[in-house]
PDB file of C-alpha atoms in Angstrom:
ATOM      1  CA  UNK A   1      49.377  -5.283 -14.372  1.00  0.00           C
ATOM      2  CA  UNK A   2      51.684  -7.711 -15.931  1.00  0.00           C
ATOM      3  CA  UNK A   3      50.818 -10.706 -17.822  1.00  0.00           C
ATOM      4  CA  UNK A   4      53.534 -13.875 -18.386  1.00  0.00           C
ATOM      5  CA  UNK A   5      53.392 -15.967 -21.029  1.00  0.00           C
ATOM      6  CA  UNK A   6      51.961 -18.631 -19.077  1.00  0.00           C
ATOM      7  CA  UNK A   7      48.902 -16.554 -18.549  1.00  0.00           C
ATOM      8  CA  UNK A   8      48.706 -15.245 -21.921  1.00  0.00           C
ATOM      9  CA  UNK A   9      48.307 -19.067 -22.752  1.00  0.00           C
ATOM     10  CA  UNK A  10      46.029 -19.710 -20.198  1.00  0.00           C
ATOM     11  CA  UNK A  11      43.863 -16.799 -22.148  1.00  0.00           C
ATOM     12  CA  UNK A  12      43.770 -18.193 -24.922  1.00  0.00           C
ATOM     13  CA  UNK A  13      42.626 -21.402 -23.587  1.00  0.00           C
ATOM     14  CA  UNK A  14      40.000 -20.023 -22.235  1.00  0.00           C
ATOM     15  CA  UNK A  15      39.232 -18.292 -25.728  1.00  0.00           C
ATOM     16  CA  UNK A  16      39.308 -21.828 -27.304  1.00  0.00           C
ATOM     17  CA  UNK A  17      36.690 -22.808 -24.515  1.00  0.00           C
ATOM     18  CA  UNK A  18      34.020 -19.998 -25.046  1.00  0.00           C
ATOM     19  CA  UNK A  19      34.766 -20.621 -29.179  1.00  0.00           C
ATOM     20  CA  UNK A  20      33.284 -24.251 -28.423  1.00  0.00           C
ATOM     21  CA  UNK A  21      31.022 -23.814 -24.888  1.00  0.00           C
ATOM     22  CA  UNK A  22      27.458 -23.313 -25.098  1.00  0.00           C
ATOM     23  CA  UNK A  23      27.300 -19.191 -25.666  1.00  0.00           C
ATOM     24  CA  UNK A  24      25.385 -17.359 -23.364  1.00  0.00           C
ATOM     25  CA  UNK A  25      25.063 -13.994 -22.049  1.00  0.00           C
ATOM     26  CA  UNK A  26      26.339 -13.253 -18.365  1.00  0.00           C
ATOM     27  CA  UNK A  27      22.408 -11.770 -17.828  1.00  0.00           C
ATOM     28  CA  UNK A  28      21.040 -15.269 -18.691  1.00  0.00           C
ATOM     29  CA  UNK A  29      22.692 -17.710 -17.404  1.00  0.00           C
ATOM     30  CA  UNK A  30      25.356 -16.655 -14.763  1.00  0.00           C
ATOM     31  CA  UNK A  31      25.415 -14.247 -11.458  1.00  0.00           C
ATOM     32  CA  UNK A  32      28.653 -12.386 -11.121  1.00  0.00           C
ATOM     33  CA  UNK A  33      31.287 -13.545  -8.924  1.00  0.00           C
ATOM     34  CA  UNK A  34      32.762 -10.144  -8.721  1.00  0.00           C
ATOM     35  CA  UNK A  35      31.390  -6.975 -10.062  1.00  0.00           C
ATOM     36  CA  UNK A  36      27.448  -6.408 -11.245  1.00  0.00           C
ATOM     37  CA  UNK A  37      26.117  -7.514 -14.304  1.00  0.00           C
ATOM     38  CA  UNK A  38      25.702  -3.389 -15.465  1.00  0.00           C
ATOM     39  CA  UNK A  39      28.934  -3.311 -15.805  1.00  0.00           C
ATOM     40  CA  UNK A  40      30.933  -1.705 -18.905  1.00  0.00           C
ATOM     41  CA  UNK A  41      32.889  -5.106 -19.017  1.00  0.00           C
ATOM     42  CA  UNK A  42      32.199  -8.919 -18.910  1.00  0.00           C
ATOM     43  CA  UNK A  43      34.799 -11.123 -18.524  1.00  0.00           C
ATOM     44  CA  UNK A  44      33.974 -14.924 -18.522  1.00  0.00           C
ATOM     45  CA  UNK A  45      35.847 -18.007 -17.715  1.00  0.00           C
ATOM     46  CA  UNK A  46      35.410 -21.660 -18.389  1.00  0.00           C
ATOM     47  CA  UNK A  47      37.242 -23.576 -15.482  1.00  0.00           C
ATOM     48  CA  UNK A  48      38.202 -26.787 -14.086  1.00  0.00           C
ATOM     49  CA  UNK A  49      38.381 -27.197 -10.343  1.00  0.00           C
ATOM     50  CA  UNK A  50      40.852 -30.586 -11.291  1.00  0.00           C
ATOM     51  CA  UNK A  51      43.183 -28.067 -14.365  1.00  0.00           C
ATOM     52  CA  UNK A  52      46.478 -27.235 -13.123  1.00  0.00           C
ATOM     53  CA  UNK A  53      46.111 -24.382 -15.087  1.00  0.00           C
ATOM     54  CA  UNK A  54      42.844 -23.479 -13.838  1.00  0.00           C
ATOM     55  CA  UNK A  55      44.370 -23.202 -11.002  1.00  0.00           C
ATOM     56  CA  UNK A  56      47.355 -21.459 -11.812  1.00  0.00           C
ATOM     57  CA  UNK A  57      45.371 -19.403 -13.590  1.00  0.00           C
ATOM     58  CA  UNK A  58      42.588 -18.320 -10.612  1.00  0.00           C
ATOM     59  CA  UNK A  59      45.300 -18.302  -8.766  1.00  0.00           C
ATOM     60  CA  UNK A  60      47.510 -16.092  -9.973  1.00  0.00           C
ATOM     61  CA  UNK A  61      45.234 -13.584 -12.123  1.00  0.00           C
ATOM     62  CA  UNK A  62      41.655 -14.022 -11.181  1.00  0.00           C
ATOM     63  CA  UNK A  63      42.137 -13.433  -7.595  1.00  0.00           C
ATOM     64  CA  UNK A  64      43.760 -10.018  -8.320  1.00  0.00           C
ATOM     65  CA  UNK A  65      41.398  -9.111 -11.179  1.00  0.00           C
ATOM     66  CA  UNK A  66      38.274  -9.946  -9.347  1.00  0.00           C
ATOM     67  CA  UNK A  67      39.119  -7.290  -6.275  1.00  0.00           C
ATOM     68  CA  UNK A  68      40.923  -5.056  -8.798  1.00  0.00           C
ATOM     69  CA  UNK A  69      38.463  -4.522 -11.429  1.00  0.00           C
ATOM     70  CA  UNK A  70      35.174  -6.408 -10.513  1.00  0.00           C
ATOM     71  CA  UNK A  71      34.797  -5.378  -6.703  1.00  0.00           C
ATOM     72  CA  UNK A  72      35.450  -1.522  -8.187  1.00  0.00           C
ATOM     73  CA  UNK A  73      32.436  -1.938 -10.676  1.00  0.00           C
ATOM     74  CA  UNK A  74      34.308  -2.231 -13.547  1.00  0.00           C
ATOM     75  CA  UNK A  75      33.593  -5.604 -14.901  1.00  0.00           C
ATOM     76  CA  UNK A  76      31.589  -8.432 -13.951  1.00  0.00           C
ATOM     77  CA  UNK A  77      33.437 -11.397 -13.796  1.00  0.00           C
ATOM     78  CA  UNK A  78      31.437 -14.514 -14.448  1.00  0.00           C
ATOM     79  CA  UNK A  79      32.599 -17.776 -13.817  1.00  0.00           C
ATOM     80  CA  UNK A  80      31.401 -20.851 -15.701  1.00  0.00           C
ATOM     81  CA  UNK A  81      31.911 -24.707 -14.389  1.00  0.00           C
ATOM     82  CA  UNK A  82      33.808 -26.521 -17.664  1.00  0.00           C
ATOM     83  CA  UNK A  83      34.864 -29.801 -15.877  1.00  0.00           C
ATOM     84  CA  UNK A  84      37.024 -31.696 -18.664  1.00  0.00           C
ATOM     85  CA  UNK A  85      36.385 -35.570 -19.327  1.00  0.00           C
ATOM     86  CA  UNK A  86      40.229 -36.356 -18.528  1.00  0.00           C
ATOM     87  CA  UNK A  87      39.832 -35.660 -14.934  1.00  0.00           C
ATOM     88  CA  UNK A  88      37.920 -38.142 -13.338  1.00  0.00           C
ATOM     89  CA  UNK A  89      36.659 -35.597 -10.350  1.00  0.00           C
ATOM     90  CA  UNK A  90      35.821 -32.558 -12.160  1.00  0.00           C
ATOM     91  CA  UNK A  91      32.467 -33.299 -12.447  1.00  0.00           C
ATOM     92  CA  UNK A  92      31.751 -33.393  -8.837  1.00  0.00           C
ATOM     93  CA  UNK A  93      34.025 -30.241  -8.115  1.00  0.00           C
ATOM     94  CA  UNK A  94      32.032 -28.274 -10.625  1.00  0.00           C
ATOM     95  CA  UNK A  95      28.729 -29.772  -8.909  1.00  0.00           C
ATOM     96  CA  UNK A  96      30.279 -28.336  -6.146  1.00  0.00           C
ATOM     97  CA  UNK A  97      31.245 -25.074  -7.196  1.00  0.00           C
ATOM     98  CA  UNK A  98      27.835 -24.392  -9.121  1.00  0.00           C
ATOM     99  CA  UNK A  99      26.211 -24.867  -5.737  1.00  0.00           C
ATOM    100  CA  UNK A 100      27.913 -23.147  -4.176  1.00  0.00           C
ATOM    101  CA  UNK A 101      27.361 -19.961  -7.045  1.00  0.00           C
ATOM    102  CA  UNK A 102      23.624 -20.467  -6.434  1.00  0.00           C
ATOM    103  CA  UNK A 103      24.056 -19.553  -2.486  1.00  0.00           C
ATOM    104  CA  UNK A 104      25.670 -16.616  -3.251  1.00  0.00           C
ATOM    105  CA  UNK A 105      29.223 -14.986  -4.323  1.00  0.00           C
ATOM    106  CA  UNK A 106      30.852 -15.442  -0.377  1.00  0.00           C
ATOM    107  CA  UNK A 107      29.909 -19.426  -0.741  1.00  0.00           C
ATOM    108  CA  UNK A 108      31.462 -19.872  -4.099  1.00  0.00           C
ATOM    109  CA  UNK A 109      34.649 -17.727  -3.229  1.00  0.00           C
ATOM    110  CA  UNK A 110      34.786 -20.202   0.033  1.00  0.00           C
ATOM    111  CA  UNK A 111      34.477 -23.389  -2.097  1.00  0.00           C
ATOM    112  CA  UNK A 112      36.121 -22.068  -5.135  1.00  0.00           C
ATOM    113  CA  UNK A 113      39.472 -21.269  -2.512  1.00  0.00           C
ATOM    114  CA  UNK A 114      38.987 -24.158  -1.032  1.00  0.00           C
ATOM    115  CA  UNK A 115      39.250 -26.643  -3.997  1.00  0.00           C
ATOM    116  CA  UNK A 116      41.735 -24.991  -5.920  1.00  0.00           C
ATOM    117  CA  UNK A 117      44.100 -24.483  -2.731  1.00  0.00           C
ATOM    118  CA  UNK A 118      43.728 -28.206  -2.022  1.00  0.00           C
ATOM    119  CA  UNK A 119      43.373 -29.540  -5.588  1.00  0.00           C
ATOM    120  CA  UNK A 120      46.397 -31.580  -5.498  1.00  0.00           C
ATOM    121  CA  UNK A 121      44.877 -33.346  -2.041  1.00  0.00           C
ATOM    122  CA  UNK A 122      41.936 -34.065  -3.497  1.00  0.00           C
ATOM    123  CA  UNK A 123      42.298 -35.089  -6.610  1.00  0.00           C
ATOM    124  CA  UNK A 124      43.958 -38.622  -5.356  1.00  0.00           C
ATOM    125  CA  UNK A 125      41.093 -39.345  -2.952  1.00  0.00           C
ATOM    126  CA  UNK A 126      37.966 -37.544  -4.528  1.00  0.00           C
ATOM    127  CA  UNK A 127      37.295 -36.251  -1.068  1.00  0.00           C
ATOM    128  CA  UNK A 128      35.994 -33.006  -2.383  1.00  0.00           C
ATOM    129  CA  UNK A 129      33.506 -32.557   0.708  1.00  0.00           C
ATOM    130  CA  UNK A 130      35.833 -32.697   3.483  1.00  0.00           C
ATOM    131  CA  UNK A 131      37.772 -29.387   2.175  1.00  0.00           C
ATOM    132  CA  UNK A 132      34.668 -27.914   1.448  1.00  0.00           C
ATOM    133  CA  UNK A 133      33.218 -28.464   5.125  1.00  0.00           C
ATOM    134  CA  UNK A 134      36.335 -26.525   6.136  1.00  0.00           C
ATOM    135  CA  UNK A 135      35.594 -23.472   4.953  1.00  0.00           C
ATOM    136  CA  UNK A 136      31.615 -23.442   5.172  1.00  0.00           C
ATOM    137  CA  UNK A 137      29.586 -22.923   8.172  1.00  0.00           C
ATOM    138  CA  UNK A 138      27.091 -25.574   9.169  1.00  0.00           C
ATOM    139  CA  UNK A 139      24.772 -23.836   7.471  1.00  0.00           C
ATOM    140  CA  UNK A 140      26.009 -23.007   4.375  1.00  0.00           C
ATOM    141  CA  UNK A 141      27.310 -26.184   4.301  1.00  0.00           C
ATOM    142  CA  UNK A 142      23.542 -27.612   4.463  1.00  0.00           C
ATOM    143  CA  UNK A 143      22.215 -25.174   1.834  1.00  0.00           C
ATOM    144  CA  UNK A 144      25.038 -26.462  -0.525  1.00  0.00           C
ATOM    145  CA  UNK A 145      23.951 -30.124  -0.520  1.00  0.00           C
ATOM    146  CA  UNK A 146      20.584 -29.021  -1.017  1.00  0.00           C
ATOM    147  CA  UNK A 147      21.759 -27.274  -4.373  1.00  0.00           C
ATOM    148  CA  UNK A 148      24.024 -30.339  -5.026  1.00  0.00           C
ATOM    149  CA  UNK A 149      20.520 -32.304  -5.779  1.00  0.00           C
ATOM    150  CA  UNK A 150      19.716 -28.917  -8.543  1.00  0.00           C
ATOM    151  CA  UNK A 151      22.961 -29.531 -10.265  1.00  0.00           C
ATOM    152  CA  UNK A 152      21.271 -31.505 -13.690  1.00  0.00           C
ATOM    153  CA  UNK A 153      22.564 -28.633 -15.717  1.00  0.00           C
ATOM    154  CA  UNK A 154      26.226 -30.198 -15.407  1.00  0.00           C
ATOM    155  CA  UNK A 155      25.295 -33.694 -16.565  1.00  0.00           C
ATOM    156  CA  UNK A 156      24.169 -32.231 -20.215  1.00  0.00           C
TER     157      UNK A 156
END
């Protein structure tokens, strides 16, 4: 696999973000969005649903290294909500996403799709919910506004 410069960057912002996150192992705090938590290899990242890059950067790389290395058991790939204070609706996407990680890996890879795929529509309006009800069933959709009300972690 081949690796840009842009991505390489991307990497190392995300090294900058777990040098100044909250540390925590994958076991404690965080279910694998690909892979199981035995694995030989954890590889976290610290995201924005409303960062360009973030987006590039699931885009591009995380949606080929989660099938090619997590789904084969070879890392677990967990995925932490890091909503930055410049964008005035990453709070609610994370709320969002960390819902949607607490209903299980399918849900989050729905919303996760979802809001990075439409980030650019969203961002103008703050309509986060009406891609998310896109992609969910009825269902899930309920369950995830339950979990939006168990979301107090994100406003630390």
């Amino acid at each position: 696999m081949r690796y840009g410069f842009r991505n390489l960057a991307l990497i190392l912002l995300i090294a900058v973000a777990v040098a100044i996150a909250p540390r925590l192992r994958a076991e404690e705090s965080g279910a694998c969005v690909g892979g199981s938590i035995s694995s030989p290899i954890k590889i976290e990242v610290f995201s924005d649903y409303q960062c360009p890059a973030c987006k590039a950067f699931y885009l591009s790389t995380m949606r080929t290294i989660i099938p090619e290395f997590a789904d084969s058991g070879k890392a677990c790939v967990v995925y932490r909500e890091f909503p930055l204070s410049m964008h005035n609706h990453s709070r609610d996407a994370a709320r969002y996403g960390y819902a949607a990680m607490r209903l299980g890996v399918r849900q989050w890879t729905q919303v996760t799709d979802a809001l990075f795929m439409n980030q650019e529509f969203w961002e103008a309006s703050g309509n986060l919910e009406s891609f998310v009800a896109k992609v969910l069933s009825k269902a899930d959709l309920d369950a995830l506004h339950k979990q939006m009300q168990n979301t107090a972690a994100l406003d630390a």
